[in-house]
CSV table of C-alpha atoms in Angstrom, one decimal:
chain,number,residue,atom,x,y,z
A,1,MET,CA,13.3,-5.6,-15.4
A,2,ASN,CA,14.8,-6.6,-12.0
A,3,GLY,CA,16.4,-3.4,-12.0
A,4,GLN,CA,13.7,-1.2,-12.2
A,5,GLN,CA,12.3,-3.2,-10.0
A,6,ILE,CA,14.2,-2.4,-7.5
A,7,ASN,CA,14.2,1.3,-8.9
A,8,SER,CA,10.1,1.2,-8.1
A,9,ASP,CA,11.4,0.5,-4.3
A,10,LEU,CA,13.6,2.8,-2.9
A,11,ILE,CA,11.8,5.5,-5.1
A,12,ARG,CA,8.4,4.9,-4.2
A,13,GLY,CA,9.2,7.5,-0.6
A,14,LEU,CA,10.4,10.4,-2.9
A,15,ILE,CA,8.0,10.4,-5.4
A,16,ASP,CA,6.7,13.8,-3.8
A,17,PRO,CA,9.8,15.3,-3.4
A,18,ILE,CA,10.7,14.3,-7.1
A,19,LEU,CA,7.4,16.3,-8.2
A,20,LEU,CA,8.4,19.6,-6.8
A,21,SER,CA,11.5,19.4,-7.9
A,22,VAL,CA,10.7,18.9,-11.2
A,23,LEU,CA,7.6,22.0,-10.7
A,24,LEU,CA,10.9,24.2,-9.0
A,25,ASP,CA,11.7,24.5,-12.9
A,26,GLY,CA,8.2,25.5,-14.0
A,27,ASP,CA,4.8,24.7,-13.9
A,28,HIS,CA,3.1,21.6,-15.1
A,29,TYR,CA,-0.4,19.7,-15.9
A,30,GLY,CA,0.0,15.7,-15.3
A,31,TYR,CA,0.8,13.8,-18.6
A,32,GLY,CA,3.3,16.8,-18.5
A,33,LEU,CA,4.7,15.4,-15.1
A,34,ILE,CA,5.4,12.8,-16.1
A,35,LYS,CA,7.4,12.7,-19.5
A,36,GLU,CA,9.3,15.4,-17.8
A,37,ILE,CA,10.1,12.7,-14.7
A,38,TYR,CA,10.8,10.0,-17.8
A,39,THR,CA,13.0,12.1,-19.9
A,40,ARG,CA,15.1,13.0,-17.1
A,41,SER,CA,14.9,9.7,-16.4
A,42,GLY,CA,17.0,8.6,-19.6
A,43,ASP,CA,14.2,7.2,-20.4
A,44,VAL,CA,13.7,4.3,-17.1
A,45,PHE,CA,11.5,5.9,-14.9
A,46,GLU,CA,7.8,5.7,-15.9
A,47,LEU,CA,5.6,7.0,-13.3
A,48,LYS,CA,2.2,5.2,-13.0
A,49,GLU,CA,-0.9,7.7,-13.4
A,50,PRO,CA,-2.4,7.0,-10.0
A,51,THR,CA,0.7,7.6,-8.5
A,52,LEU,CA,0.9,10.9,-10.3
A,53,TYR,CA,-2.0,11.8,-9.0
A,54,SER,CA,-2.1,10.1,-5.5
A,55,SER,CA,0.9,11.9,-4.9
A,56,LEU,CA,-0.6,15.4,-6.1
A,57,ARG,CA,-3.1,14.8,-4.0
A,58,ARG,CA,-0.5,14.8,-1.2
A,59,LEU,CA,0.9,17.6,-1.9
A,60,GLU,CA,-1.8,20.4,-2.5
A,61,GLY,CA,-3.1,18.6,0.2
A,62,SER,CA,-0.7,20.3,2.5
A,63,LYS,CA,-0.4,23.7,1.0
A,64,LEU,CA,3.2,22.6,-0.6
A,65,VAL,CA,1.4,23.1,-4.7
A,66,GLU,CA,-1.7,24.8,-6.1
A,67,ALA,CA,-4.2,23.7,-9.1
A,68,TYR,CA,-5.0,26.1,-12.0
A,69,TRP,CA,-6.5,25.8,-14.7
A,70,GLY,CA,-4.8,26.1,-18.2
A,71,GLU,CA,-6.8,27.8,-21.4
A,72,GLU,CA,-8.8,25.8,-23.7
A,73,THR,CA,-7.2,23.7,-26.1
A,74,ASN,CA,-8.4,20.7,-28.5
A,75,GLY,CA,-7.8,18.3,-25.8
A,76,GLY,CA,-9.6,19.7,-23.6
A,77,ARG,CA,-8.5,22.3,-20.4
A,78,ARG,CA,-5.7,21.0,-18.6
A,79,LYS,CA,-5.1,21.5,-15.1
A,80,TYR,CA,-2.1,23.3,-13.7
A,81,TYR,CA,0.6,22.7,-10.8
A,82,ARG,CA,2.2,25.4,-9.4
A,83,ILE,CA,5.2,25.3,-6.7
A,84,THR,CA,4.3,26.9,-3.2
A,85,GLU,CA,7.1,28.8,-1.3
A,86,ALA,CA,5.9,25.8,1.0
A,87,GLY,CA,7.1,23.8,-1.5
A,88,ARG,CA,10.0,25.1,-2.8
A,89,GLU,CA,11.2,25.2,2.2
A,90,ALA,CA,10.5,21.8,1.4
A,91,CYS,CA,12.3,20.6,-1.9
A,92,ARG,CA,15.6,22.1,-0.1
A,93,ALA,CA,14.8,20.1,3.2
A,94,SER,CA,14.4,17.1,0.8
A,95,PHE,CA,17.7,18.1,-1.1
A,96,GLU,CA,19.4,17.2,1.5
A,97,GLU,CA,18.1,14.7,3.1
A,98,TRP,CA,19.2,12.5,0.6
A,99,ALA,CA,22.0,13.8,-0.1
A,100,ALA,CA,22.9,13.0,3.3
A,101,VAL,CA,21.1,9.8,3.5
A,102,ARG,CA,23.4,9.2,-0.5
A,103,GLU,CA,26.6,9.4,1.5
A,104,LEU,CA,25.6,7.2,4.4
A,105,ILE,CA,24.1,5.0,2.5
A,106,ASP,CA,27.4,5.3,-0.5
A,107,ARG,CA,29.9,4.9,2.5
A,108,LEU,CA,28.0,1.9,3.6
A,109,LEU,CA,27.7,0.2,0.7
A,110,ASN,CA,31.2,0.5,-0.6
A,111,ARG,CA,32.5,-0.6,3.0
A,112,ALA,CA,30.6,-4.1,2.0
A,113,LYS,CA,32.3,-3.7,-1.0
A,114,GLY,CA,35.7,-3.7,-0.1
A,115,GLU,CA,35.4,-5.8,2.7
A,116,ASN,CA,34.3,-9.0,0.0
A,117,ALA,CA,37.3,-7.7,-2.0
A,118,VAL,CA,39.1,-8.9,0.6
B,1,MET,CA,-10.6,7.7,-31.0
B,2,LYS,CA,-10.9,11.2,-28.4
B,3,GLU,CA,-15.1,10.2,-28.5
B,4,ASN,CA,-13.4,6.6,-27.2
B,5,LEU,CA,-11.7,8.8,-24.6
B,6,LYS,CA,-14.3,10.9,-23.4
B,7,ARG,CA,-16.8,7.5,-23.0
B,8,TYR,CA,-14.1,5.2,-21.7
B,9,VAL,CA,-13.7,8.2,-18.8
B,10,ASP,CA,-17.3,8.2,-18.6
B,11,ARG,CA,-17.8,4.8,-17.9
B,12,LEU,CA,-14.1,5.0,-15.2
B,13,PHE,CA,-16.7,7.3,-13.3
B,14,ALA,CA,-19.7,5.6,-13.9
B,15,GLY,CA,-22.4,5.0,-10.5
B,16,GLN,CA,-20.3,8.0,-8.5
B,17,GLU,CA,-22.1,10.6,-7.0
B,18,MET,CA,-20.7,13.4,-9.1
B,19,THR,CA,-19.6,16.4,-6.6
B,20,GLU,CA,-17.8,19.1,-8.1
B,21,GLU,CA,-14.1,17.5,-6.9
B,22,LEU,CA,-14.6,15.1,-9.0
B,23,ALA,CA,-16.2,16.2,-11.8
B,24,ASP,CA,-12.6,18.2,-11.5
B,25,ARG,CA,-10.8,15.1,-11.0
B,26,LYS,CA,-13.1,13.3,-14.2
B,27,GLU,CA,-12.0,16.7,-16.0
B,28,GLU,CA,-8.3,16.2,-15.3
B,29,VAL,CA,-8.0,12.5,-15.8
B,30,LEU,CA,-9.8,12.1,-18.6
B,31,SER,CA,-7.4,15.5,-20.4
B,32,ASN,CA,-4.4,13.8,-19.2
B,33,MET,CA,-5.0,10.6,-20.6
B,34,ASP,CA,-6.1,12.7,-24.2
B,35,ALA,CA,-2.6,14.3,-24.3
B,36,ARG,CA,-0.5,10.7,-23.2
B,37,LEU,CA,-3.0,9.9,-26.4
B,38,GLU,CA,-1.8,12.2,-29.0
B,39,ASP,CA,2.1,11.8,-27.4
B,40,TYR,CA,1.7,8.5,-28.4
B,41,LEU,CA,-0.1,8.9,-31.6
B,42,ALA,CA,2.6,11.0,-32.3
B,43,GLN,CA,5.4,8.4,-31.7
B,44,GLY,CA,3.5,7.0,-34.9
B,45,LEU,CA,1.5,4.2,-32.6
B,46,THR,CA,-1.5,3.0,-34.9
B,47,GLY,CA,-4.7,4.3,-33.1
B,48,GLU,CA,-5.7,1.4,-31.9
B,49,GLU,CA,-2.4,0.4,-29.7
B,50,ALA,CA,-2.2,3.8,-28.5
B,51,PHE,CA,-6.0,3.3,-27.5
B,52,ARG,CA,-4.9,0.7,-26.0
B,53,ARG,CA,-2.0,1.3,-24.1
B,54,THR,CA,-3.7,4.8,-23.0
B,55,VAL,CA,-6.2,3.5,-21.5
B,56,ARG,CA,-4.2,0.6,-19.9
B,57,GLN,CA,-2.5,3.4,-17.4
B,58,ILE,CA,-5.7,3.4,-15.4
B,59,ASP,CA,-8.3,1.0,-15.4
B,60,SER,CA,-10.1,1.7,-11.9
B,61,ILE,CA,-11.1,5.4,-11.0
B,62,ALA,CA,-10.6,4.3,-6.7
B,63,PHE,CA,-7.3,5.8,-6.3
B,64,LEU,CA,-8.5,8.7,-6.5
B,65,LEU,CA,-11.7,8.1,-3.7
B,66,PRO,CA,-10.8,9.0,0.0
B,67,GLY,CA,-9.6,5.8,1.9
B,68,VAL,CA,-8.2,3.7,-1.5
B,69,LYS,CA,-5.0,3.0,-2.0
B,70,ARG,CA,-3.5,0.9,-5.3
B,71,VAL,CA,-0.8,-2.0,-4.4
B,72,ASP,CA,1.3,-4.0,-6.1
B,73,ARG,CA,-1.0,-7.1,-5.9
B,74,TYR,CA,1.5,-9.6,-5.2
B,75,GLY,CA,3.9,-8.5,-3.4
B,76,TYR,CA,1.0,-7.2,-1.4
B,77,ALA,CA,-0.1,-10.3,-0.5
B,78,ALA,CA,3.1,-12.2,-0.5
B,79,ASP,CA,4.2,-9.9,2.3
B,80,LEU,CA,0.7,-10.5,4.1
B,81,ALA,CA,0.5,-14.4,3.7
B,82,GLN,CA,4.5,-14.1,5.1
B,83,THR,CA,3.0,-12.0,8.3
B,84,ALA,CA,0.4,-14.8,8.6
B,85,LEU,CA,3.2,-17.6,8.7
B,86,LEU,CA,4.7,-15.9,10.7
B,87,TYR,CA,1.9,-14.8,13.7
B,88,ALA,CA,1.0,-19.0,13.4
B,89,LEU,CA,4.4,-20.6,14.2
B,90,LEU,CA,5.0,-18.0,16.9
B,91,VAL,CA,1.7,-19.3,18.3
B,92,TRP,CA,2.2,-23.1,16.7
B,93,VAL,CA,6.2,-22.6,19.0
B,94,ALA,CA,4.2,-20.4,22.4
B,95,THR,CA,1.8,-23.7,22.9
B,96,VAL,CA,4.3,-26.6,22.6
B,97,PRO,CA,4.1,-26.7,26.1
B,98,SER,CA,0.5,-27.7,25.0
B,99,ARG,CA,1.4,-31.3,25.0
B,100,LEU,CA,3.1,-32.0,27.4
B,101,LEU,CA,0.4,-30.1,30.0
B,102,GLY,CA,-2.8,-31.0,27.8
B,103,VAL,CA,-4.8,-27.6,27.1
B,104,GLY,CA,-5.5,-25.8,24.3
B,105,LEU,CA,-3.9,-28.7,21.9
B,106,TRP,CA,-6.8,-28.1,19.6
B,107,LEU,CA,-5.1,-24.4,19.0
B,108,HIS,CA,-1.1,-26.0,18.6
B,109,HIS,CA,-2.5,-28.3,16.0
B,110,ALA,CA,-5.5,-25.4,14.3
B,111,MET,CA,-1.5,-22.9,14.1
B,112,LEU,CA,0.5,-25.8,12.1
B,113,LEU,CA,-2.3,-26.1,10.0
B,114,ALA,CA,-2.4,-22.5,9.7
B,115,SER,CA,1.6,-22.4,9.6
B,116,GLY,CA,1.4,-24.7,6.2
B,117,ALA,CA,-1.4,-22.7,4.7
B,118,ALA,CA,0.2,-19.3,4.9
B,119,GLY,CA,3.9,-20.9,3.9
B,120,ALA,CA,1.9,-22.3,0.4
B,121,ALA,CA,0.0,-19.5,-0.4
B,122,TYR,CA,3.2,-17.2,0.2
B,123,LEU,CA,5.5,-19.0,-1.8
B,124,ILE,CA,3.3,-19.2,-4.7
B,125,LEU,CA,2.7,-15.5,-3.5
B,126,LEU,CA,6.2,-14.9,-4.8
B,127,MET,CA,6.7,-17.6,-7.2
B,128,LEU,CA,3.3,-15.0,-9.0
B,129,GLU,CA,5.0,-11.3,-8.4
B,130,ARG,CA,8.3,-13.1,-9.6
B,131,GLY,CA,6.5,-14.6,-12.7
B,132,ALA,CA,4.9,-11.6,-13.8
B,133,ARG,CA,5.5,-8.4,-13.4
B,134,ASP,CA,2.6,-7.5,-15.0
B,135,GLY,CA,2.2,-3.9,-13.3
B,136,LYS,CA,-0.8,-5.1,-12.6
B,137,GLY,CA,-2.7,-3.5,-9.1
B,138,PHE,CA,-4.8,-3.9,-6.9
B,139,THR,CA,-6.9,-1.3,-4.3
B,140,VAL,CA,-7.2,-1.9,-1.3
B,141,ARG,CA,-10.2,0.5,0.8
B,142,LEU,CA,-8.4,1.9,3.2
B,143,SER,CA,-11.8,3.3,4.8
B,144,LEU,CA,-13.0,-0.9,4.8
B,145,LEU,CA,-9.9,-2.2,6.9
B,146,ARG,CA,-9.8,0.3,9.5
B,147,GLY,CA,-13.2,-1.0,10.6
B,148,TRP,CA,-12.3,-4.9,10.2
B,149,GLU,CA,-9.7,-3.9,11.9
B,150,LYS,CA,-11.9,-1.9,15.5
B,151,LYS,CA,-13.8,-4.9,15.0
B,152,THR,CA,-11.8,-7.0,15.6
B,153,TRP,CA,-10.0,-6.0,18.6
B,154,MET,CA,-13.3,-5.4,19.9
B,155,LEU,CA,-13.8,-9.0,19.0
B,156,ALA,CA,-10.5,-11.0,20.2
B,157,GLY,CA,-11.3,-7.8,23.4
B,158,LEU,CA,-14.3,-9.0,24.3
B,159,ALA,CA,-13.1,-13.0,23.1
B,160,LEU,CA,-10.1,-12.6,26.1
B,161,LEU,CA,-12.8,-11.3,28.3
B,162,LEU,CA,-15.2,-14.3,27.4
B,163,GLN,CA,-12.1,-16.8,28.0
B,164,TRP,CA,-10.5,-15.0,31.5
B,165,GLY,CA,-13.6,-14.1,32.7
B,166,MET,CA,-14.6,-18.5,32.8
B,167,LEU,CA,-11.4,-19.6,33.5
B,168,LEU,CA,-11.5,-17.3,36.5
B,169,GLY,CA,-15.5,-18.1,37.0
B,170,VAL,CA,-14.4,-22.0,37.4
B,171,ARG,CA,-11.3,-22.2,39.0
B,172,PHE,CA,-11.8,-19.2,42.0
B,173,GLY,CA,-15.2,-19.8,41.7
B,174,SER,CA,-14.7,-23.2,42.6
B,175,SER,CA,-16.4,-22.6,46.0
B,176,LEU,CA,-19.4,-21.9,45.1
B,177,TRP,CA,-19.3,-24.1,41.9
B,178,PHE,CA,-18.0,-27.4,43.6
B,179,GLY,CA,-18.3,-26.8,47.0
B,180,ARG,CA,-14.9,-26.6,47.1
B,181,PRO,CA,-12.3,-24.0,47.1
B,182,LEU,CA,-9.7,-23.7,45.0
B,183,SER,CA,-6.4,-25.1,45.7
B,184,VAL,CA,-3.1,-24.7,44.0
B,185,SER,CA,-1.2,-26.9,45.1
B,186,GLY,CA,2.3,-26.5,43.6
B,187,PRO,CA,4.4,-25.2,41.1
B,188,TYR,CA,2.9,-27.1,38.0
B,189,GLN,CA,-0.9,-26.2,38.7
B,190,ALA,CA,0.2,-22.6,38.7
B,191,ALA,CA,2.2,-22.8,35.4
B,192,VAL,CA,-0.8,-24.8,34.1
B,193,LEU,CA,-3.2,-22.1,35.2
B,194,GLY,CA,-1.0,-19.5,34.0
B,195,TYR,CA,-0.5,-21.1,31.1
B,196,SER,CA,-4.2,-22.0,30.5
B,197,LEU,CA,-4.2,-17.3,30.9
B,198,ALA,CA,-2.0,-17.1,28.5
B,199,LEU,CA,-3.8,-19.0,25.0
B,200,PRO,CA,-6.5,-16.5,25.1
B,201,LEU,CA,-4.3,-14.1,23.9
B,202,ALA,CA,-3.6,-15.7,20.7
B,203,CYS,CA,-6.8,-14.1,19.5
B,204,LEU,CA,-4.8,-10.5,20.0
B,205,LEU,CA,-3.0,-11.9,16.7
B,206,LEU,CA,-6.2,-11.6,14.5
B,207,PRO,CA,-6.1,-7.4,14.3
B,208,LEU,CA,-2.3,-7.2,14.8
B,209,LEU,CA,-2.8,-8.8,11.5
B,210,VAL,CA,-5.8,-6.6,9.7
B,211,ARG,CA,-3.7,-4.1,10.9
B,212,ARG,CA,-0.1,-5.1,9.0
B,213,ALA,CA,-2.7,-5.0,6.4
B,214,VAL,CA,-3.2,-1.7,6.4
B,215,ARG,CA,0.3,-0.7,7.0
B,216,LEU,CA,1.7,-2.6,4.0
B,217,ALA,CA,-0.8,-1.0,2.0
B,218,ASP,CA,1.7,2.6,2.6
B,219,GLN,CA,4.4,0.1,1.8
B,220,HIS,CA,3.9,-1.5,-1.4
B,221,GLU,CA,1.5,1.3,-2.6
B,222,ALA,CA,2.7,0.6,-6.8
B,223,VAL,CA,4.5,3.6,-8.3
B,224,GLY,CA,5.6,2.9,-11.5
B,225,GLU,CA,7.5,1.2,-13.9
């Protein structure tokens, strides 16, 4: 439980890139995105619907994704999201940013661990 | 079950002015809930349980409206209480000279009380946060808070000007009111005067606290479980 809370705090600022990178592999509708993220996280992280919507609104607002309505099914129409060229660009930038941060944090945390061990 | 879901979503959106955009979002919310319901049913949940879990996801559509943020409530409130505690302690420490100078003692005491209250609130909220990770959200109306921020800034500014005006008016208009010019006869009196002038600055902490409430809403935005 506690571990997941730590997850939430660290993930908070990265929801937008996470959604973008899922959309990189294909269009999705809202609940499909939640499912996909849940699966990719190894069944530990379930994005909340309110967070999903506010993130999608943000991405749509900055033209990183675009929405379109899918065909009518027996559950009604579904709204799909597609990543735009600007979105791909932003996603790439996020990858690089994250790689740099990860390397930095790894280095810092490893050093701390090493000193504790001594 | 689908009818129930439709009714639930209708109730969520009741009382809202149905703009085209909101109608669009409503349809999206309903279709996603429907997909979730189907998924739960496919996983073998009973209809009742599936419905309960589905609607638990969204208990308010405040987050779909502009200027509103959903935060995890205990964490948010605890951080806010912590800030209040910090501010109150700051003023309390800064007003320690009141005991010697005899000016602003009430503020000094009030801040001790405020620190106690904020500290107690902080501890209680912290315990609640530990105990109940229920993921229940709390809706922060950012637009409302921003309005308050503006109002409290104006109020604090006004209070500050008024206080200074009165203080300086009494001191430096001394020859007008009392027929005798002001005399700051030594460093002690200068210190007292400077100190009395600095005291009203404490009221600036109120708008700063409201501002912090806006900032914290970003940090505590509920993301997932």
